[in-house]
Structures are given as C-alpha cells and as structure tokens.
Tab-separated table of C-alpha atoms and ligand atoms in Angstrom:
chain	number	residue	atom	x	y	z
A	124	MET	CA	47.331	2.311	72.352
A	125	THR	CA	46.548	2.039	68.642
A	126	ASP	CA	43.605	4.094	67.398
A	127	GLN	CA	40.692	1.832	66.490
A	128	PRO	CA	38.214	2.825	63.749
A	129	ASP	CA	34.913	3.678	65.417
A	130	SER	CA	32.678	2.451	62.609
A	131	ALA	CA	32.762	0.088	59.675
A	132	ALA	CA	32.758	3.138	57.369
A	133	ASP	CA	36.304	3.975	58.472
A	134	PHE	CA	37.982	1.063	56.802
A	135	GLN	CA	37.551	-1.407	53.945
A	136	MET	CA	37.828	-5.127	54.347
A	137	ALA	CA	38.891	-7.350	51.476
A	138	PHE	CA	37.279	-10.763	51.281
A	139	GLU	CA	36.710	-13.765	49.037
A	140	ASP	CA	33.236	-15.249	48.765
A	141	SER	CA	32.502	-17.806	46.082
A	142	CYS	CA	28.900	-16.550	46.178
A	143	ASP	CA	29.927	-13.862	43.665
A	144	ARG	CA	30.292	-16.575	40.995
A	145	VAL	CA	27.422	-17.403	38.656
A	146	PRO	CA	25.093	-19.739	40.554
A	147	VAL	CA	24.609	-23.130	38.926
A	148	LEU	CA	21.986	-25.562	40.176
A	149	LEU	CA	23.175	-29.110	39.446
A	150	ILE	CA	20.313	-31.625	39.279
A	151	HIS	CA	21.325	-35.269	39.241
A	152	GLY	CA	19.759	-38.170	37.357
A	153	PHE	CA	17.969	-41.354	38.438
A	154	PRO	CA	18.667	-43.136	40.771
A	155	LEU	CA	21.758	-41.165	41.683
A	156	SER	CA	22.684	-38.376	44.106
A	157	ASN	CA	24.660	-35.156	44.197
A	158	MET	CA	27.838	-37.272	44.295
A	159	LEU	CA	27.308	-37.440	40.556
A	160	TRP	CA	28.706	-33.914	40.442
A	161	ASP	CA	31.863	-34.565	42.476
A	162	PRO	CA	34.235	-33.858	39.538
A	163	GLN	CA	32.416	-30.612	38.717
A	164	ILE	CA	32.372	-29.413	42.329
A	165	ALA	CA	36.088	-30.229	42.606
A	166	ASP	CA	37.054	-28.351	39.449
A	167	LEU	CA	34.543	-25.600	38.662
A	168	SER	CA	34.092	-23.798	41.963
A	169	ASP	CA	36.327	-20.951	40.757
A	170	VAL	CA	33.854	-20.083	37.983
A	171	ALA	CA	30.539	-21.081	39.526
A	172	ARG	CA	28.686	-21.225	42.778
A	173	LEU	CA	27.583	-24.847	42.558
A	174	ILE	CA	24.417	-25.904	44.331
A	175	ALA	CA	23.850	-29.640	44.114
A	176	PRO	CA	20.882	-31.022	46.005
A	177	ASP	CA	20.059	-34.657	46.584
A	178	LEU	CA	16.567	-35.013	45.171
A	179	ARG	CA	13.745	-36.308	47.352
A	180	GLY	CA	14.304	-39.983	48.188
A	181	HIS	CA	17.852	-39.922	46.777
A	182	GLY	CA	21.225	-39.707	48.525
A	183	MET	CA	20.908	-38.099	51.958
A	184	THR	CA	17.536	-36.414	51.339
A	185	ASP	CA	14.468	-37.817	53.052
A	186	ALA	CA	12.063	-39.947	51.093
A	187	THR	CA	8.362	-39.347	51.254
A	188	GLU	CA	5.677	-41.720	50.144
A	189	PRO	CA	5.542	-42.158	46.368
A	190	PRO	CA	4.425	-41.235	43.772
A	191	TYR	CA	6.436	-38.089	43.012
A	192	THR	CA	6.005	-35.676	40.130
A	193	MET	CA	8.320	-33.414	38.125
A	194	LYS	CA	6.466	-30.506	39.737
A	195	LEU	CA	7.358	-31.814	43.193
A	196	PHE	CA	11.047	-32.131	42.291
A	197	THR	CA	10.993	-28.636	40.770
A	198	GLU	CA	9.319	-27.133	43.827
A	199	ASP	CA	11.880	-28.831	46.085
A	200	CYS	CA	14.674	-27.184	44.080
A	201	ALA	CA	12.935	-23.787	44.039
A	202	THR	CA	12.418	-23.958	47.812
A	203	LEU	CA	16.090	-24.734	48.318
A	204	LEU	CA	17.058	-21.720	46.174
A	205	ASP	CA	14.646	-19.533	48.162
A	206	GLN	CA	16.177	-20.710	51.401
A	207	LEU	CA	19.618	-19.826	50.062
A	208	GLY	CA	18.307	-16.340	49.255
A	209	MET	CA	18.849	-16.916	45.533
A	210	THR	CA	16.569	-14.345	43.948
A	211	TRP	CA	18.427	-13.644	40.702
A	212	PRO	CA	18.550	-15.817	37.562
A	213	ILE	CA	20.727	-18.904	37.793
A	214	VAL	CA	22.070	-21.499	35.394
A	215	VAL	CA	20.031	-24.682	35.733
A	216	ALA	CA	21.936	-27.841	34.850
A	217	GLY	CA	20.395	-31.295	34.751
A	218	LEU	CA	21.574	-34.729	33.722
A	219	SER	CA	19.017	-37.163	32.312
A	220	MET	CA	16.107	-37.088	34.820
A	221	GLY	CA	17.770	-33.919	36.091
A	222	GLY	CA	17.292	-32.534	32.574
A	223	TYR	CA	13.588	-33.393	32.683
A	224	ILE	CA	13.422	-31.432	35.944
A	225	ALA	CA	15.436	-28.546	34.468
A	226	LEU	CA	12.921	-28.250	31.610
A	227	ASP	CA	10.053	-28.395	34.097
A	228	PHE	CA	11.789	-25.684	36.148
A	229	CYS	CA	12.005	-23.476	33.020
A	230	ARG	CA	8.280	-23.911	32.453
A	231	ARG	CA	7.342	-22.947	36.003
A	232	TYR	CA	10.020	-20.321	36.767
A	233	PRO	CA	11.231	-18.806	33.483
A	234	GLU	CA	12.259	-15.605	35.263
A	235	ARG	CA	14.643	-17.542	37.511
A	236	VAL	CA	16.577	-19.182	34.651
A	237	GLY	CA	19.499	-17.292	33.105
A	238	GLY	CA	21.068	-20.272	31.353
A	239	LEU	CA	20.630	-23.992	30.855
A	240	ILE	CA	22.906	-26.999	30.741
A	241	LEU	CA	21.201	-30.168	29.516
A	242	ALA	CA	23.286	-33.330	29.770
A	243	ALA	CA	22.368	-36.818	28.565
A	244	THR	CA	18.712	-35.952	28.408
A	245	ARG	CA	15.762	-35.575	26.085
A	246	ALA	CA	12.750	-33.284	25.769
A	247	GLY	CA	10.132	-35.870	24.806
A	248	ALA	CA	7.736	-37.761	27.064
A	249	ASP	CA	7.765	-41.533	27.665
A	250	SER	CA	6.305	-43.796	24.998
A	251	ASP	CA	3.563	-46.227	26.089
A	252	GLU	CA	6.165	-48.975	26.141
A	253	ALA	CA	8.510	-46.909	28.325
A	254	LYS	CA	5.635	-46.167	30.715
A	255	LYS	CA	5.015	-49.909	31.062
A	256	SER	CA	8.705	-50.499	31.823
A	257	ARG	CA	8.545	-47.819	34.542
A	258	ASP	CA	5.629	-49.636	36.167
A	259	GLN	CA	7.411	-52.986	35.959
A	260	ALA	CA	10.544	-51.470	37.509
A	261	ALA	CA	8.442	-49.902	40.275
A	262	GLY	CA	6.931	-53.334	40.995
A	263	VAL	CA	10.439	-54.777	41.316
A	264	ALA	CA	11.548	-51.947	43.630
A	265	ILE	CA	8.469	-52.397	45.834
A	266	ALA	CA	9.050	-56.157	46.092
A	267	GLU	CA	12.850	-56.297	46.241
A	268	GLY	CA	14.186	-52.820	46.967
A	269	THR	CA	16.746	-50.721	45.129
A	270	ASP	CA	19.376	-53.430	44.480
A	271	PRO	CA	17.890	-55.070	41.385
A	272	ILE	CA	17.172	-51.667	39.841
A	273	ALA	CA	20.804	-50.663	40.375
A	274	GLU	CA	22.096	-53.989	39.027
A	275	GLY	CA	19.942	-53.699	35.919
A	276	MET	CA	20.901	-50.123	35.116
A	277	LEU	CA	24.595	-50.158	35.943
A	278	PRO	CA	25.965	-51.670	32.698
A	279	LYS	CA	23.849	-49.263	30.649
A	280	LEU	CA	24.948	-46.100	32.424
A	281	LEU	CA	28.530	-46.058	31.184
A	282	ALA	CA	29.995	-46.544	27.725
A	283	LYS	CA	30.814	-50.254	27.291
A	284	GLU	CA	34.577	-49.587	27.227
A	285	ASN	CA	34.432	-47.510	30.403
A	286	TYR	CA	32.308	-50.119	32.144
A	287	GLU	CA	34.945	-52.742	31.404
A	288	ALA	CA	38.054	-50.635	31.975
A	289	GLN	CA	37.082	-48.530	35.019
A	290	PRO	CA	35.973	-50.800	37.900
A	291	GLU	CA	36.402	-48.006	40.463
A	292	LEU	CA	34.046	-45.758	38.559
A	293	VAL	CA	31.556	-48.628	38.234
A	294	GLU	CA	31.701	-49.203	41.981
A	295	PHE	CA	31.313	-45.468	42.685
A	296	VAL	CA	28.159	-45.291	40.554
A	297	HIS	CA	26.814	-48.532	42.017
A	298	ASP	CA	27.273	-47.290	45.609
A	299	MET	CA	25.599	-44.014	44.697
A	300	MET	CA	22.556	-45.848	43.315
A	301	LEU	CA	22.244	-48.000	46.435
A	302	GLU	CA	21.785	-44.816	48.508
A	303	THR	CA	18.419	-44.278	46.791
A	304	SER	CA	15.577	-45.517	48.959
A	305	PRO	CA	12.980	-47.841	47.392
A	306	ASP	CA	10.387	-45.080	47.908
A	307	GLY	CA	12.702	-42.702	46.052
A	308	VAL	CA	13.013	-45.177	43.179
A	309	VAL	CA	9.267	-45.739	42.954
A	310	GLY	CA	8.519	-42.032	43.325
A	311	ALA	CA	10.968	-40.965	40.623
A	312	LEU	CA	9.788	-43.696	38.230
A	313	ALA	CA	6.257	-42.298	38.490
A	314	ALA	CA	7.523	-38.740	37.978
A	315	MET	CA	9.400	-39.754	34.827
A	316	ARG	CA	6.499	-41.846	33.523
A	317	ASP	CA	4.041	-38.979	33.863
A	318	ARG	CA	6.284	-36.126	32.753
A	319	PRO	CA	4.883	-33.972	29.978
A	320	ASP	CA	6.450	-33.628	26.555
A	321	SER	CA	8.679	-30.514	26.666
A	322	THR	CA	9.479	-30.514	22.937
A	323	GLY	CA	7.053	-27.659	22.248
A	324	ASP	CA	8.787	-25.480	24.864
A	325	LEU	CA	12.201	-25.641	23.212
A	326	PRO	CA	11.835	-22.841	20.611
A	327	GLY	CA	10.723	-20.470	23.383
A	328	LEU	CA	13.709	-21.179	25.618
A	329	GLU	CA	15.854	-18.223	24.646
A	330	VAL	CA	18.498	-18.429	27.369
A	331	PRO	CA	22.033	-19.535	26.450
A	332	THR	CA	22.032	-23.317	26.530
A	333	LEU	CA	24.762	-25.927	26.524
A	334	ILE	CA	23.756	-29.446	25.512
A	335	LEU	CA	26.251	-32.187	26.379
A	336	HIS	CA	25.802	-35.796	25.320
A	337	GLY	CA	28.019	-38.878	25.467
A	338	ALA	CA	28.777	-40.268	22.004
A	339	ASP	CA	28.145	-43.799	23.316
A	340	ASP	CA	25.077	-43.176	25.473
A	341	GLN	CA	23.164	-46.467	25.630
A	342	LEU	CA	20.053	-45.022	27.310
A	343	ILE	CA	19.321	-41.847	25.345
A	344	PRO	CA	20.547	-41.691	21.747
A	345	VAL	CA	22.626	-38.744	20.533
A	346	THR	CA	19.849	-37.932	18.050
A	347	GLU	CA	17.741	-36.675	20.981
A	348	ALA	CA	20.409	-34.119	21.860
A	349	GLU	CA	20.757	-33.112	18.206
A	350	ALA	CA	17.000	-32.573	17.958
A	351	MET	CA	16.954	-30.394	21.087
A	352	ALA	CA	19.878	-28.315	19.837
A	353	ALA	CA	18.175	-27.799	16.477
A	354	ALA	CA	14.947	-26.646	18.138
A	355	MET	CA	16.486	-24.205	20.634
A	356	PRO	CA	17.456	-20.717	19.483
A	357	ARG	CA	20.644	-20.345	21.565
A	358	ALA	CA	21.832	-23.904	22.090
A	359	LYS	CA	25.331	-25.208	21.564
A	360	LEU	CA	25.710	-28.985	21.252
A	361	VAL	CA	28.873	-30.704	22.454
A	362	ILE	CA	29.240	-34.448	21.918
A	363	VAL	CA	31.495	-36.001	24.539
A	364	PRO	CA	33.723	-38.688	22.991
A	365	ASP	CA	34.297	-42.021	24.782
A	366	ALA	CA	31.409	-41.418	27.147
A	367	GLY	CA	28.028	-42.983	27.794
A	368	HIS	CA	25.102	-41.745	29.877
A	369	LEU	CA	27.287	-40.140	32.580
A	370	PRO	CA	29.645	-37.994	30.487
A	371	ASN	CA	30.516	-35.731	33.424
A	372	LEU	CA	31.940	-38.718	35.320
A	373	GLU	CA	33.358	-40.607	32.345
A	374	GLN	CA	35.176	-37.644	30.783
A	375	PRO	CA	35.267	-35.019	33.557
A	376	ASP	CA	38.030	-32.867	32.031
A	377	PHE	CA	36.329	-32.649	28.640
A	378	PHE	CA	32.944	-32.002	30.271
A	379	ASN	CA	34.307	-29.373	32.669
A	380	ASP	CA	36.146	-27.533	29.899
A	381	ALA	CA	32.907	-27.262	27.930
A	382	VAL	CA	31.046	-25.944	30.988
A	383	ARG	CA	33.856	-23.501	31.797
A	384	ASP	CA	33.777	-22.112	28.223
A	385	PHE	CA	29.993	-21.818	28.366
A	386	LEU	CA	29.991	-19.970	31.689
A	387	GLU	CA	32.304	-17.293	30.269
A	388	ILE	CA	29.256	-15.620	28.687
A	389	PHE	CA	28.017	-14.775	32.155
A	390	TYR	CA	31.170	-12.808	32.977
A	391	GLU	CA	31.249	-10.732	29.804
A	392	GLU	CA	30.439	-7.048	30.331
B	485	MLT	C1	18.317	-41.131	34.315
B	485	MLT	O1	19.477	-41.431	34.030
B	485	MLT	O2	18.043	-40.146	35.012
B	485	MLT	C2	17.210	-42.006	33.828
B	485	MLT	O3	17.747	-43.183	33.327
B	485	MLT	C3	16.400	-41.328	32.763
B	485	MLT	C4	15.258	-42.155	32.299
B	485	MLT	O4	15.096	-43.303	32.722
B	485	MLT	O5	14.468	-41.663	31.456
C-alpha cells in the first residue's frame, strides 16, 4: 500500500485559476447585453478575469418596472461584485451607457476602482433636446416594444462601411438588441436622461485609464473622447480606425490589443 499524506500540509498541489488575473468588469451599452463582449471574453481571458453582467432589463437579466437610474445600475454591479467576493480594486470598463455607469461607479465606489476603460462614451449629461428624444423613444417603446428602437438605432451603431459590408455582424447586434425587454428600454432611457454631468469628476480620477473610440462613431463624436482624455490625469486615448460606436465588435483585434497593452500595468512589480 502506498503511503498517503495525512494532511494537506504534506504536499503541494499545482493549479490554474483564472481568478488570479486582474478583474475587469465589462459593462455593456444600450440596449445591448453582455454578448457585446464576446470577442473580448474569447481573447482576453489569459490576461483578465472578465465579469460581464447583463444589466437590469437587458439580455437574460430580469426587468423591473421602470424608471431606472445610474445609481441602480451601479448598485446592481456592486452587488454582483460583492457576491463574487471581489473586495479588491478592479478595472471598470464601460461602453457608451456602460461608460456612464462606469463613471457613476467611480463616484460611488472610488476605493473599488483600480483602473478604467471608457469606450465610445462621454462624460457630459444629456442636453434638453436629447432628454426630449429619450422621452419620445420611451413613448415608442411603451406603445410598440423594443423592435422600433432596435430598428432605429441599428444603422447608427456601426460605421457606415461596416454596416454595409458585414451583414452577420449587423444581425448579431440586432438580435442582441431584441433581447432587451421594453421595460429595460424605458428604464435605461430614463437613467440616461437623468444622469448627472461627470465632467467635473474627470480631473480627480487618478487611476490609469484607457479611452477607446471609433473614428467613425455616428452617435458620440470623437471630440468627446478627446475632451475626456485631456481632462484626466492618467488617460491614454486610442482612436480605433474603421469603427463606429461598437469598436470592440467592429475591430476586435485592434481593440483587444489596446486593452492587453493597457492591462500590462497591473502586472508590473
Ligand atoms: C449606448 O450606446 O449605450 C447609447 O446609445 C448611449 C446613449 O444613447 O447616450
């Protein structure tokens, strides 16, 4: 009979656990889901522990009655991190509405943020005109559901060339949008309409920050990303060529390389 060790102290077990990678919270945009991050989850898991929730009312996550707020989305994310036992600082990454939530998260939980990735987003609040458009869109979603919202947004989400040349990508994004419940659409529209202006917070955000923006974004102009980068003490701006509002889907290799380079800081001694 072979001698067996009588306690765990007698031997050492080697193991792999991707939890030892820097944790990155990936927050999707409107009206999308965590499928937005498929190319990042497929490629970056060796350098990051990627946590990609579906926001309330989006994807597979339950909807509750609207309206929602940025605070509610932030608290949902913080609760998820708590439930995962995530007590140390993480990198918070958000695309578009996800960026609005990332900035809200920084305001409420600065001690939990070790780095930021802001993609296709802006720091400012809605103009009066934009607020009116949110209310009109909410009226449409209440009366007719998610479909017309998805139809209206789809051509604006991708760069024109990608919209014409990549029908599979268009269909992927369209299907993702249709998973958003009408309550989710209405709730998120209210949250975006009422979000505060985060511009004044930018100079105080001293964590390493990567700002990524599609050169051909039709929804948020590149100048917004440039202004954020100029206002933040440790921000690096990367413009993604041949990409619109979803640069991580339109140019996944370029986007992932930039994220991979950025995350290196977190492994330096
Ligand atoms: C998004 O992509 O999340 C939204 O279009 C952002 C917005 O409408 O402000």
